[in-house]
Amino acid sequence: MAQRYWNEKIEKMELAEMRKLQSERLVAQVKHVWDNVPYYRKKMEEKGVTPDDIKSIDDLHKLPFLSKADLRDSYPYGMLAAPLSDCVRIQSTSGTTGKRVVSFYTQNDVDLWEDCVARAITAAGGTKEDVVQVAYGYGLFTGGAGLHGGSHKVGCLTLPMSSGNTERQIQFMMDLKATILCCTPSYAAYIGETLQEMGYKPEDIPLKAGIFGAEPWTQAMREQIEATLGIKAYDIYGLTETSGPGVAFECEEQSGMHINEDNFIAEIIDPDTGEVLPEGSKGELVFTSITKEAFPLLRYRTRDICILSRGKCSCGRTLVKMTKPMGRSDDMLIIKGVNVFPSQIEEVLIKDFKAAPNYQIVVDRVGTTDTFEIKVEISDDMFSDTIKDISTLEKKIGADIQQILGIRAKISLVEPKSIPRSEGKAVRVIDKRKLV
Amino acid sequence: MTVKQLSVFVENRPGRLSAVTEALASAGINIRAVSIADTKDFGIMRIIVNDTDKAIAALKENGFIASAANVIAVIADDKPGSMASIMKILYNANISVEYMYAAFLNREKGSACLILRVDNNENAVEALKDADCTLISEKELSEI
Ligand SMILES: [Zn+2]
């Protein structure tokens, strides 16, 4: 495939030039926030920092952090840095009241966001000849709006499907020859499963690529989706707080996501001390939006744990790469005192047991002890007509998971389709301890 | 001479056996024999039907995991000692029985039908035939 870039100048910019651009934009952005966001100005004053102290990207570490709690405190207008009359859009997370993040956009913010997504679509091989099926939810969720806008920008024929109604998704996909599918990875897996059940083989499906994000997924799940749909599956990253999907995107190397550094400065910090860590360290990802007008978050703590690297990428892009988040501190479960990420369990199930990516983790507390159960849908490969074989399999899965996590889980094989399918983000964890 | 047996994975929760049998009934399948092996959380329902392929298709369509295996259907006289003699024939032929159950296949009064899952079908069939036992074939089964 020919190397193609949406914005070659930016995507292949030399580091020194990029840092110069980032510095200029950062200095202006800090001033913009200081002048327009009293909430953040107060935080800066408390730390004894003024815009005069921020002369380049090297001074970024002097600025205070923002966290989800700050967004809660300042809901809904506290972080707004542009007059409401200049705003043209809001998007929001699905969190319940108090946890919900509402983000504002000027027309320029929307344009820059769509430009970022256009880079992602181009990196996945998309051109104006492509038919892009957007099966992310439309509405307040940034998934549908982001990919829709990016697809328009590239000039693709855009199918604004939204999520759900899988039969109709497949009908449009086949009839209108969709070549790029955009949705959550769990919905992509479900669409693949449905196509397989309908008797379609990967080569019958017109898709060539998929751009999947908005929830954590493993390499094993990627391989499974690629095999079922006969595509290359690309990861895309973003948060409502920073605009939406498109903050970072994968190229054909599929080994980490290039961050759109001309719009977002990324840092990795020690989540406990807040100290900035050197390149290559594993830590919490922090973003500073340097081009957003309406909702410019400075040093926003994402809770995502990952590694940044500037190693040379075969695609020719110089943009820094982030690894797939190794787990969000929000997704992490503490079971019997041990940190558990659902992605660790998914990796074992798909890789070692060829399980379809349909599983659910159920945590509860009996007395003072946590109970930990993993429900896994049984597949044809796993089934045997003797109880002994199935029990052995359950024990084997249990042993492998115990080896990875260090704690024992009860493995329950369940009937196919008994775990509810998701058309958006999959419900991987049911933590009944929280209900008490 | 063996017959096909269907095995279906069934979770231990209300309504599941009903769902399996309903799926078979809607496809017009007649159940000839049934047995359930179960644990605390799940069971394996083993069934002999009049049309195995159609039954598997019907179950898969309804989202069940099912597979087929060859088992032996042998006629035993309905009197003391007849089962013991069948077991003895197999034991002498060095065949181990993994499980067995009875079928609703009384072709004539005074006889019963046993379904046997053994470790070696070929040797078991030979031993039973040598001892003049009556076996039921797949074809006969579909005609009963
Ligand atoms: Zn690259």
XYZ file of C-alpha atoms and ligand atoms in Angstrom:
581
model
C 0.000 0.000 0.000
C 1.324 3.425 -0.914
C 2.285 5.591 2.044
C -0.344 8.243 2.392
C -0.776 11.048 4.866
C -3.613 13.441 5.419
C -1.341 16.230 6.595
C 2.138 15.227 5.516
C 3.838 18.394 6.776
C 2.627 17.838 10.342
C 2.727 14.050 10.373
C 6.375 13.979 9.228
C 7.586 17.109 11.006
C 11.065 16.996 12.557
C 11.045 16.900 16.345
C 12.759 20.281 16.805
C 10.241 21.974 14.546
C 7.347 20.214 16.265
C 8.586 21.326 19.680
C 8.833 24.865 18.423
C 5.253 24.712 17.155
C 4.072 23.150 20.417
C 5.881 25.790 22.463
C 4.285 28.662 20.545
C 0.840 27.149 20.860
C 1.301 26.269 24.524
C 2.367 29.801 25.476
C -0.675 31.251 23.715
C -2.993 28.616 25.167
C -1.861 29.216 28.755
C -2.562 32.883 28.322
C -5.977 32.123 26.799
C -6.883 29.890 29.740
C -5.524 32.337 32.338
C -7.655 35.094 30.856
C -10.835 33.053 30.419
C -10.975 30.197 32.929
C -11.025 31.504 36.532
C -11.091 27.925 37.835
C -7.711 27.102 36.297
C -6.279 30.537 36.960
C -6.933 29.943 40.650
C -5.096 26.613 40.444
C -2.146 28.347 38.806
C -2.125 31.074 41.442
C -2.153 28.478 44.191
C 0.945 26.964 42.615
C 2.523 30.372 42.184
C 2.625 30.156 38.387
C 1.665 32.869 35.924
C 1.623 32.810 32.117
C 4.991 34.609 32.216
C 6.564 31.457 33.654
C 5.566 29.397 30.623
C 8.018 30.278 27.886
C 8.224 26.946 26.097
C 7.236 23.307 26.294
C 10.082 22.847 28.804
C 7.995 24.789 31.330
C 4.930 22.581 30.937
C 5.700 20.686 34.142
C 5.182 23.884 36.153
C 1.459 23.898 35.398
C -1.077 22.280 37.740
C -2.872 19.095 36.754
C -6.539 18.760 36.004
C -8.457 15.615 36.870
C -11.924 14.265 36.407
C -12.769 15.658 39.850
C -11.991 19.170 38.572
C -14.399 18.687 35.697
C -17.035 17.577 38.169
C -16.429 20.620 40.360
C -16.617 22.995 37.442
C -19.585 21.387 35.666
C -21.022 22.594 33.355
C -19.371 25.897 32.349
C -16.353 26.143 34.651
C -13.789 25.081 32.039
C -15.348 27.021 29.213
C -12.797 29.407 27.675
C -14.840 30.846 24.816
C -18.129 32.765 24.845
C -21.059 30.359 24.601
C -22.199 32.268 21.531
C -19.005 31.137 19.777
C -19.669 27.488 20.634
C -21.464 25.370 18.061
C -21.552 21.920 19.641
C -21.405 19.907 22.811
C -20.534 16.229 23.209
C -20.727 14.278 26.403
C -19.711 11.044 28.068
C -22.388 8.624 29.174
C -21.514 8.844 32.870
C -24.347 9.361 35.298
C -24.987 12.828 36.721
C -21.975 14.156 38.524
C -19.646 11.896 36.591
C -20.664 13.130 33.177
C -18.156 15.159 31.184
C -19.617 17.825 28.900
C -17.216 19.231 26.352
C -17.761 22.366 24.229
C -16.558 23.064 20.682
C -16.221 26.163 18.549
C -16.400 25.657 14.795
C -12.606 25.761 14.735
C -12.474 23.034 17.415
C -14.775 20.837 15.329
C -12.617 21.455 12.227
C -9.405 20.522 14.029
C -11.025 17.433 15.557
C -12.257 16.257 12.158
C -8.794 16.909 10.749
C -7.315 14.575 13.380
C -9.838 11.854 12.501
C -9.120 12.343 8.795
C -5.473 11.532 9.532
C -6.601 8.301 11.229
C -8.826 7.280 8.314
C -6.035 8.033 5.842
C -3.551 6.033 7.914
C -5.973 3.088 7.756
C -5.823 3.285 3.959
C -8.948 5.395 3.503
C -9.347 7.699 0.506
C -12.290 9.454 -1.131
C -12.957 6.213 -2.992
C -13.904 4.460 0.250
C -17.287 3.739 1.785
C -17.101 4.279 5.533
C -19.697 2.635 7.731
C -19.902 4.506 11.021
C -21.446 2.110 13.526
C -20.414 4.045 16.618
C -23.327 5.524 18.497
C -24.404 8.935 17.218
C -25.593 11.605 19.573
C -23.771 12.911 22.601
C -21.121 10.173 22.339
C -18.029 11.418 20.493
C -17.555 8.160 18.564
C -20.241 8.673 15.940
C -19.704 12.410 15.516
C -15.912 12.117 15.337
C -15.670 9.378 12.719
C -18.558 10.877 10.770
C -16.816 14.254 10.541
C -13.448 12.736 9.697
C -14.966 10.566 6.996
C -16.627 13.607 5.395
C -13.371 15.489 5.505
C -11.541 12.717 3.638
C -14.412 12.673 1.159
C -15.467 9.084 1.799
C -19.030 8.016 1.165
C -20.257 7.995 4.750
C -22.921 5.586 6.013
C -24.197 7.180 9.240
C -25.534 3.919 10.690
C -25.056 4.603 14.412
C -24.864 1.469 16.550
C -27.394 -1.317 16.794
C -29.756 -3.055 14.398
C -27.056 -5.474 13.339
C -29.073 -7.029 10.534
C -29.475 -3.644 8.911
C -25.774 -2.922 9.433
C -24.927 -6.070 7.512
C -27.421 -5.373 4.769
C -25.970 -1.891 4.183
C -22.439 -3.233 4.432
C -23.063 -5.843 1.745
C -25.366 -3.811 -0.531
C -23.363 -0.578 -0.468
C -19.978 -2.315 -0.293
C -18.651 -0.656 2.824
C -14.859 -0.810 2.848
C -14.090 0.672 6.265
C -16.010 -0.118 9.445
C -15.830 2.216 12.447
C -17.236 1.085 15.810
C -16.212 -0.279 19.195
C -14.116 -3.456 18.988
C -16.754 -5.434 20.854
C -19.400 -4.410 18.341
C -17.040 -5.281 15.479
C -16.631 -8.740 17.017
C -20.406 -9.090 17.265
C -20.944 -8.011 13.655
C -18.283 -10.553 12.653
C -19.966 -13.290 14.654
C -23.307 -12.492 13.042
C -21.831 -12.493 9.526
C -20.232 -15.869 10.239
C -23.543 -17.272 11.441
C -25.187 -16.023 8.274
C -22.667 -18.077 6.330
C -20.455 -15.244 5.043
C -16.759 -16.002 4.691
C -14.154 -13.250 5.258
C -13.554 -13.037 1.498
C -17.259 -12.374 0.852
C -17.172 -9.230 2.986
C -16.294 -5.987 1.129
C -14.532 -4.466 4.169
C -10.782 -3.937 3.987
C -10.161 -2.072 7.220
C -11.722 -1.209 10.544
C -11.081 1.681 12.915
C -12.006 0.606 16.399
C -11.788 2.395 19.710
C -13.600 3.853 22.724
C -12.891 0.795 24.879
C -9.838 -1.260 25.766
C -9.114 -4.269 23.563
C -6.259 -6.701 23.343
C -3.961 -7.800 20.547
C -5.628 -11.215 20.696
C -9.013 -9.630 20.086
C -7.552 -7.664 17.177
C -6.324 -10.862 15.546
C -9.683 -12.495 15.966
C -11.598 -9.554 14.465
C -9.134 -9.374 11.565
C -9.569 -13.070 10.818
C -13.368 -13.048 11.026
C -13.921 -9.938 8.917
C -10.881 -10.359 6.637
C -9.625 -6.844 7.407
C -6.827 -4.904 9.052
C -8.070 -3.531 12.357
C -6.704 -0.153 13.480
C -6.879 1.304 16.934
C -7.958 4.887 17.542
C -7.730 6.781 20.812
C -9.428 9.778 22.309
C -11.402 11.156 25.184
C -14.402 13.438 25.299
C -12.266 15.689 27.509
C -9.752 16.221 24.699
C -12.333 16.316 21.848
C -13.000 12.637 21.076
C -11.458 9.899 18.930
C -8.493 11.042 16.877
C -6.160 12.219 19.610
C -4.021 9.275 18.499
C -4.321 6.740 15.707
C -2.611 3.675 14.351
C -0.683 3.426 11.097
C -0.182 0.263 9.042
C 2.586 -0.855 11.370
C -0.093 -1.470 14.036
C 2.356 -1.095 16.872
C 1.068 1.826 18.863
C -0.812 5.004 18.052
C 0.680 8.231 16.705
C -0.408 11.193 18.798
C -1.505 14.331 16.954
C 1.111 16.375 18.741
C 0.355 19.591 16.930
C -2.885 19.638 18.923
C -2.088 17.648 22.050
C 1.084 17.552 24.105
C 1.448 14.188 25.801
C 3.329 13.498 29.023
C 3.774 10.372 31.111
C 3.722 10.862 34.858
C 4.049 8.748 37.939
C 0.393 8.394 38.968
C 1.287 8.537 42.663
C 3.729 11.463 42.771
C 2.764 13.391 39.629
C 6.433 13.457 38.617
C 7.088 13.559 34.851
C 8.778 10.347 33.732
C 11.384 10.003 30.956
C 10.458 8.656 27.526
C 9.915 4.919 27.536
C 8.574 4.822 31.098
C 5.245 3.295 31.902
C 2.914 5.698 33.637
C -0.248 7.764 33.459
C -0.903 9.616 30.239
C -1.485 13.379 30.584
C -2.707 15.615 27.761
C -2.526 19.327 27.193
C -4.793 20.658 24.454
C -2.889 23.442 22.704
C -5.335 24.314 19.938
C -8.775 23.960 21.495
C -10.628 27.219 21.961
C -13.772 26.315 23.886
C -12.653 23.546 26.241
C -8.868 23.707 26.515
C -7.744 21.351 29.240
C -4.172 21.800 30.416
C -2.334 18.792 31.851
C -5.429 16.634 32.029
C -4.843 13.302 33.746
C -6.418 10.580 31.603
C -6.072 7.691 34.118
C -4.783 5.631 31.161
C -1.553 3.770 31.770
C 0.762 3.524 28.772
C 4.259 4.163 27.368
C 5.345 6.862 24.879
C 8.085 6.258 22.356
C 9.773 8.195 19.570
C 11.348 5.234 17.845
C 11.415 5.503 14.066
C 8.170 4.226 12.549
C 8.167 2.436 9.196
C 5.211 4.570 8.068
C 7.431 7.640 8.012
C 5.434 9.578 10.599
C 7.472 11.323 13.253
C 4.549 11.823 15.637
C 5.232 10.256 19.025
C 3.590 6.871 19.590
C 1.632 5.698 22.613
C 1.104 2.035 23.375
C -2.398 0.696 23.650
C -3.463 1.716 27.181
C -2.519 -1.183 29.431
C -5.573 -0.587 31.457
C -7.286 2.436 32.721
C -7.010 2.997 36.402
C -10.827 3.308 36.200
C -11.110 -0.198 34.730
C -8.836 -1.737 37.283
C -10.519 -3.969 39.784
C -9.073 -4.711 43.154
C -10.063 -8.258 43.996
C -8.797 -9.846 47.195
C -6.305 -7.004 47.340
C -4.864 -7.739 43.912
C -4.995 -5.367 40.923
C -6.868 -6.986 38.060
C -7.321 -5.567 34.559
C -10.023 -7.191 32.418
C -7.587 -7.060 29.471
C -5.308 -9.575 31.229
C -8.173 -12.045 31.383
C -9.219 -11.391 27.798
C -5.692 -12.108 26.584
C -5.668 -15.564 28.233
C -9.150 -16.476 27.040
C -8.687 -15.552 23.398
C -5.061 -16.495 22.947
C -4.847 -19.749 24.876
C -8.375 -21.041 24.596
C -9.645 -19.607 21.314
C -12.651 -18.360 23.226
C -14.853 -15.949 21.373
C -14.443 -12.549 23.026
C -17.571 -13.095 25.043
C -16.855 -13.172 28.716
C -17.964 -11.406 31.843
C -16.263 -10.882 35.157
C -18.517 -11.014 38.196
C -17.160 -9.784 41.506
C -19.090 -9.930 44.738
C -18.432 -10.002 48.439
C -19.585 -12.686 50.794
C -18.957 -11.572 54.371
C -15.562 -9.955 54.116
C -14.267 -12.101 51.271
C -14.370 -11.157 47.610
C -15.737 -13.704 45.174
C -14.381 -13.670 41.650
C -16.105 -15.466 38.823
C -15.379 -15.388 35.108
C -18.170 -16.484 32.815
C -16.989 -17.662 29.433
C -19.227 -18.659 26.576
C -18.424 -22.181 25.459
C -17.384 -22.561 21.810
C -17.540 -25.558 19.505
C -13.821 -26.088 20.030
C -14.208 -26.223 23.790
C -17.184 -28.545 23.889
C -16.863 -32.243 24.580
C -19.593 -34.725 25.340
C -18.028 -35.756 28.625
C -18.300 -33.811 31.858
C -14.730 -34.753 32.669
C -13.292 -32.960 29.631
C -15.275 -29.790 30.240
C -14.385 -29.728 33.926
C -10.729 -30.208 33.005
C -10.974 -27.278 30.623
C -12.520 -25.072 33.321
C -9.684 -26.020 35.653
C -7.069 -25.323 32.986
C -8.487 -21.846 32.279
C -8.617 -21.222 36.030
C -4.994 -22.280 36.470
C -3.766 -20.079 33.601
C -5.637 -17.080 34.949
C -4.348 -17.701 38.436
C -0.838 -17.783 37.052
C -1.284 -14.373 35.431
C -3.202 -12.673 38.236
C -2.025 -14.520 41.302
C -5.539 -15.108 42.560
C -8.034 -17.836 41.930
C -11.160 -17.254 39.870
C -14.125 -19.535 39.503
C -14.489 -20.284 35.807
C -18.009 -20.938 34.570
C -18.564 -22.052 31.032
C -21.927 -20.786 29.890
C -24.115 -21.278 26.838
C -23.428 -19.325 23.652
C -25.239 -15.965 23.488
C -26.007 -16.058 27.210
C -23.784 -13.029 27.877
C -25.555 -9.913 26.601
C -24.045 -8.521 23.392
C -23.134 -4.905 23.250
C -23.656 -2.530 20.385
C -21.500 0.046 22.067
C -19.008 -0.493 24.837
C -19.056 -4.048 26.192
C -20.034 -4.656 29.803
C -17.097 -6.800 30.868
C -17.384 -6.370 34.591
C -20.249 -6.700 37.010
C -19.035 -5.541 40.385
C -21.800 -6.321 42.825
C -19.709 -5.013 45.712
C -20.519 -1.508 44.554
C -24.241 -2.067 44.788
C -24.190 -2.537 48.548
C -23.390 -50.968 13.695
C -23.787 -47.833 15.765
C -26.302 -45.040 16.157
C -25.698 -41.323 16.430
C -26.052 -39.560 19.742
C -26.372 -35.835 20.165
C -24.731 -34.040 23.067
C -25.867 -30.569 24.049
C -24.313 -28.164 26.546
C -26.978 -26.959 28.976
C -26.483 -24.504 31.798
C -28.092 -25.305 35.114
C -30.641 -22.549 35.192
C -34.388 -22.525 34.868
C -35.859 -22.949 31.416
C -32.826 -24.363 29.646
C -34.061 -27.951 29.270
C -37.329 -26.526 28.118
C -35.476 -24.462 25.500
C -33.578 -27.487 24.170
C -36.645 -29.685 23.887
C -38.657 -26.832 22.418
C -36.028 -26.307 19.697
C -36.219 -30.006 18.825
C -40.011 -30.086 18.934
C -40.321 -27.119 16.564
C -38.107 -28.935 14.080
C -40.361 -31.986 14.303
C -37.696 -34.125 15.955
C -38.726 -37.184 17.924
C -36.620 -37.992 20.974
C -35.867 -41.727 21.334
C -33.635 -41.670 24.363
C -32.345 -39.063 26.749
C -29.953 -38.804 29.624
C -28.412 -35.899 31.469
C -25.032 -35.810 33.122
C -24.733 -32.799 35.333
C -22.481 -30.820 37.607
C -23.408 -27.941 39.878
C -23.250 -25.395 37.051
C -23.882 -27.169 33.794
C -24.994 -30.432 32.290
C -24.586 -32.377 29.105
C -27.831 -33.602 27.670
C -27.365 -36.713 25.570
C -30.132 -37.513 23.151
C -30.917 -40.094 20.503
C -33.313 -38.746 17.893
C -34.879 -39.871 14.653
C -32.935 -37.351 12.525
C -29.598 -36.315 13.977
C -28.482 -33.874 11.273
C -31.736 -31.986 11.360
C -31.629 -31.929 15.152
C -28.087 -30.481 15.218
C -29.077 -27.813 12.721
C -32.113 -26.910 14.811
C -30.064 -26.683 18.012
C -27.302 -24.571 16.451
C -29.874 -22.251 14.993
C -31.169 -21.737 18.499
C -27.695 -20.951 19.754
C -26.837 -24.220 21.446
C -23.487 -25.957 21.295
C -24.091 -29.540 20.162
C -22.037 -32.363 18.747
C -22.674 -35.900 17.551
C -20.910 -39.141 18.509
C -21.433 -42.808 17.681
C -22.862 -44.997 20.409
C -24.185 -48.534 20.555
C -27.879 -49.337 20.923
C -28.303 -52.893 22.125
C -31.500 -54.809 22.896
C -31.648 -56.479 26.288
C -34.337 -58.869 27.451
C -36.444 -57.288 30.146
C -35.506 -59.865 32.781
C -32.995 -60.285 35.628
C -29.413 -60.806 34.522
C -29.672 -59.627 30.940
C -27.854 -56.396 31.573
C -25.248 -58.218 33.612
C -24.591 -60.529 30.696
C -24.081 -57.614 28.294
C -21.650 -56.002 30.723
C -19.813 -59.261 31.050
C -19.443 -59.632 27.270
C -17.895 -56.170 27.087
C -15.704 -56.730 30.115
C -14.378 -59.965 28.640
C -13.634 -58.135 25.383
C -11.655 -55.565 27.384
C -14.027 -52.723 26.543
C -14.773 -50.004 29.049
C -18.147 -48.360 29.218
C -17.929 -44.591 29.711
C -21.628 -44.238 30.401
C -24.958 -45.805 29.531
C -28.672 -45.182 29.763
C -31.966 -46.689 28.687
C -33.928 -45.725 25.574
C -37.657 -45.595 24.815
C -37.255 -48.156 22.100
C -39.267 -51.199 23.030
C -39.759 -52.740 19.650
C -41.485 -55.665 21.258
C -42.836 -56.389 24.686
C -40.362 -57.852 27.112
C -37.293 -56.133 25.763
C -35.420 -53.003 26.694
C -32.890 -50.934 24.772
C -29.599 -49.778 26.268
C -27.463 -46.988 24.869
C -23.764 -47.566 25.520
C -20.862 -45.132 25.110
C -17.710 -47.245 25.056
C -14.045 -46.619 24.399
C -13.940 -48.776 21.272
C -17.095 -49.067 19.190
C -15.707 -51.501 16.653
C -14.558 -54.078 19.181
C -17.707 -53.684 21.246
C -19.973 -54.252 18.242
C -18.006 -57.341 17.298
C -18.120 -58.793 20.804
C -21.852 -58.166 21.166
C -22.602 -59.652 17.744
C -20.504 -62.710 18.515
C -22.630 -63.192 21.613
C -25.808 -62.969 19.510
C -26.980 -59.672 20.975
C -29.353 -57.580 18.877
C -28.053 -54.168 17.880
C -30.082 -51.360 16.361
C -28.742 -49.524 13.320
C -29.128 -45.847 12.485
C -31.460 -46.777 9.655
C -33.643 -48.935 11.865
C -33.716 -46.194 14.423
C -35.096 -43.662 11.991
C -37.794 -46.089 10.991
C -38.990 -47.050 14.451
Zn 3.607 4.761 12.002
